[in-house]
């Protein structure tokens, strides 16, 4: 069974940095497009970042571009999200997701498996 487990979320101050991890079991990470999404209370789940199988192509939401970096360590079956210059608006539950076969990767419906999420809280 495919499982994705996020970790690294915690409470930080605005301007701080944080690195989230997503450990995947049941599938080989190198075979799939991976993504990060986030969801604030009462809000829709929104796209944050995605990375291709080879890691050569990345895409980011405009709200995080220049501050966040997605990467993958296929040998460890892990995907990361490095978050710098965090803002209060970044507060949300962050979810890791696996895209099994979609040609697009910026919509929640593109992804087939999801983790349980990790909470990131940014205070001013």
Short mmCIF file of C-alpha atoms in Angstrom, two decimals:
data_model
loop_
_atom_site.label_atom_id
_atom_site.label_comp_id
_atom_site.label_asym_id
_atom_site.label_seq_id
_atom_site.Cartn_x
_atom_site.Cartn_y
_atom_site.Cartn_z
CA UNK A 1 0.00 0.00 0.00
CA UNK A 2 1.27 3.45 -0.88
CA UNK A 3 1.93 5.71 2.06
CA UNK A 4 3.25 9.24 2.23
CA UNK A 5 4.34 10.69 5.55
CA UNK A 6 5.17 14.36 5.95
CA UNK A 7 7.33 15.69 8.73
CA UNK A 8 9.15 18.83 9.76
CA UNK A 9 6.25 21.16 10.38
CA UNK A 10 6.34 23.33 13.48
CA UNK A 11 5.74 26.82 14.78
CA UNK A 12 8.22 29.43 13.63
CA UNK A 13 8.61 33.17 13.41
CA UNK A 14 8.16 35.19 10.25
CA UNK A 15 11.39 35.26 8.31
CA UNK A 16 12.50 31.87 9.55
CA UNK A 17 13.27 28.83 7.43
CA UNK A 18 11.87 25.34 7.61
CA UNK A 19 12.41 22.12 5.71
CA UNK A 20 9.58 19.68 5.23
CA UNK A 21 10.15 16.06 4.33
CA UNK A 22 7.92 13.53 2.64
CA UNK A 23 8.83 9.87 3.01
CA UNK A 24 7.19 7.50 0.56
CA UNK A 25 6.69 3.79 0.97
CA UNK A 26 5.02 1.28 -1.31
CA UNK A 27 6.27 3.04 -4.44
CA UNK A 28 9.60 4.18 -5.76
CA UNK A 29 9.69 7.95 -5.66
CA UNK A 30 11.90 8.15 -8.74
CA UNK A 31 9.05 6.85 -10.88
CA UNK A 32 6.63 9.65 -10.14
CA UNK A 33 5.98 13.34 -10.27
CA UNK A 34 5.70 14.66 -6.75
CA UNK A 35 4.05 17.73 -5.36
CA UNK A 36 3.38 19.82 -2.31
CA UNK A 37 0.07 21.45 -1.51
CA UNK A 38 -1.18 23.37 1.47
CA UNK A 39 -4.50 24.09 3.09
CA UNK A 40 -5.40 26.73 5.63
CA UNK A 41 -8.49 26.38 7.84
CA UNK A 42 -11.63 27.04 5.82
CA UNK A 43 -9.68 27.40 2.59
CA UNK A 44 -9.29 25.23 -0.47
CA UNK A 45 -6.24 23.09 -0.90
CA UNK A 46 -3.78 24.99 -3.06
CA UNK A 47 -0.78 24.10 -5.14
CA UNK A 48 2.65 24.95 -3.77
CA UNK A 49 5.28 23.14 -5.82
CA UNK A 50 5.92 20.15 -8.04
CA UNK A 51 8.95 18.32 -9.38
CA UNK A 52 9.37 16.00 -12.35
CA UNK A 53 10.68 12.46 -12.21
CA UNK A 54 14.22 13.45 -13.04
CA UNK A 55 14.07 16.57 -10.94
CA UNK A 56 15.02 18.76 -13.87
CA UNK A 57 11.78 20.67 -14.07
CA UNK A 58 10.10 22.38 -11.15
CA UNK A 59 7.10 24.61 -10.85
CA UNK A 60 5.95 26.83 -8.02
CA UNK A 61 2.95 28.85 -7.06
CA UNK A 62 3.56 32.55 -7.54
CA UNK A 63 3.06 33.10 -3.83
CA UNK A 64 6.10 31.01 -2.93
CA UNK A 65 8.36 31.45 -5.95
CA UNK A 66 11.80 32.59 -4.92
CA UNK A 67 11.26 31.50 -1.33
CA UNK A 68 10.48 27.79 -1.53
CA UNK A 69 12.47 25.04 -3.19
CA UNK A 70 11.29 21.53 -3.93
CA UNK A 71 13.80 18.74 -4.30
CA UNK A 72 13.93 14.99 -4.32
CA UNK A 73 16.29 12.40 -2.93
CA UNK A 74 15.21 9.33 -4.83
CA UNK A 75 17.71 7.02 -3.16
CA UNK A 76 15.99 7.81 0.13
CA UNK A 77 12.46 7.79 -1.34
CA UNK A 78 12.03 11.28 0.01
CA UNK A 79 10.86 14.64 -1.30
CA UNK A 80 11.67 17.91 0.40
CA UNK A 81 10.27 21.39 0.55
CA UNK A 82 12.73 24.01 1.72
CA UNK A 83 10.87 27.09 2.89
CA UNK A 84 12.72 30.34 3.43
CA UNK A 85 11.57 33.80 4.42
CA UNK A 86 8.38 32.39 5.83
CA UNK A 87 5.37 34.65 6.11
CA UNK A 88 2.29 34.50 8.28
CA UNK A 89 0.32 33.76 5.11
CA UNK A 90 2.26 30.51 4.75
CA UNK A 91 0.50 29.10 7.79
CA UNK A 92 -1.29 25.93 6.73
CA UNK A 93 -1.23 22.18 6.79
CA UNK A 94 1.23 21.07 4.14
CA UNK A 95 0.56 17.92 2.17
CA UNK A 96 2.84 15.80 0.06
CA UNK A 97 1.27 14.10 -2.95
CA UNK A 98 2.18 11.57 -5.62
CA UNK A 99 1.13 11.91 -9.25
CA UNK A 100 0.83 8.46 -10.78
CA UNK A 101 -0.12 9.26 -14.36
CA UNK A 102 -1.38 12.78 -15.00
CA UNK A 103 0.31 15.01 -17.54
CA UNK A 104 -0.47 18.05 -15.43
CA UNK A 105 0.61 18.54 -11.86
CA UNK A 106 -0.77 21.75 -10.39
CA UNK A 107 -4.25 20.62 -9.41
CA UNK A 108 -5.20 18.41 -6.47
CA UNK A 109 -7.07 16.14 -8.89
CA UNK A 110 -3.81 15.39 -10.67
CA UNK A 111 -2.54 13.48 -7.67
CA UNK A 112 -3.42 9.97 -6.63
CA UNK A 113 -1.93 9.59 -3.17
CA UNK A 114 -1.68 12.00 -0.28
CA UNK A 115 -0.01 12.19 3.08
CA UNK A 116 -1.77 13.18 6.28
CA UNK A 117 -0.16 16.59 6.35
CA UNK A 118 2.16 18.48 8.65
CA UNK A 119 1.26 21.75 10.34
CA UNK A 120 3.31 24.85 9.69
CA UNK A 121 2.50 27.88 11.79
CA UNK A 122 4.21 31.20 11.16
CA UNK A 123 3.89 33.95 13.73
CA UNK A 124 4.76 37.60 13.36
#
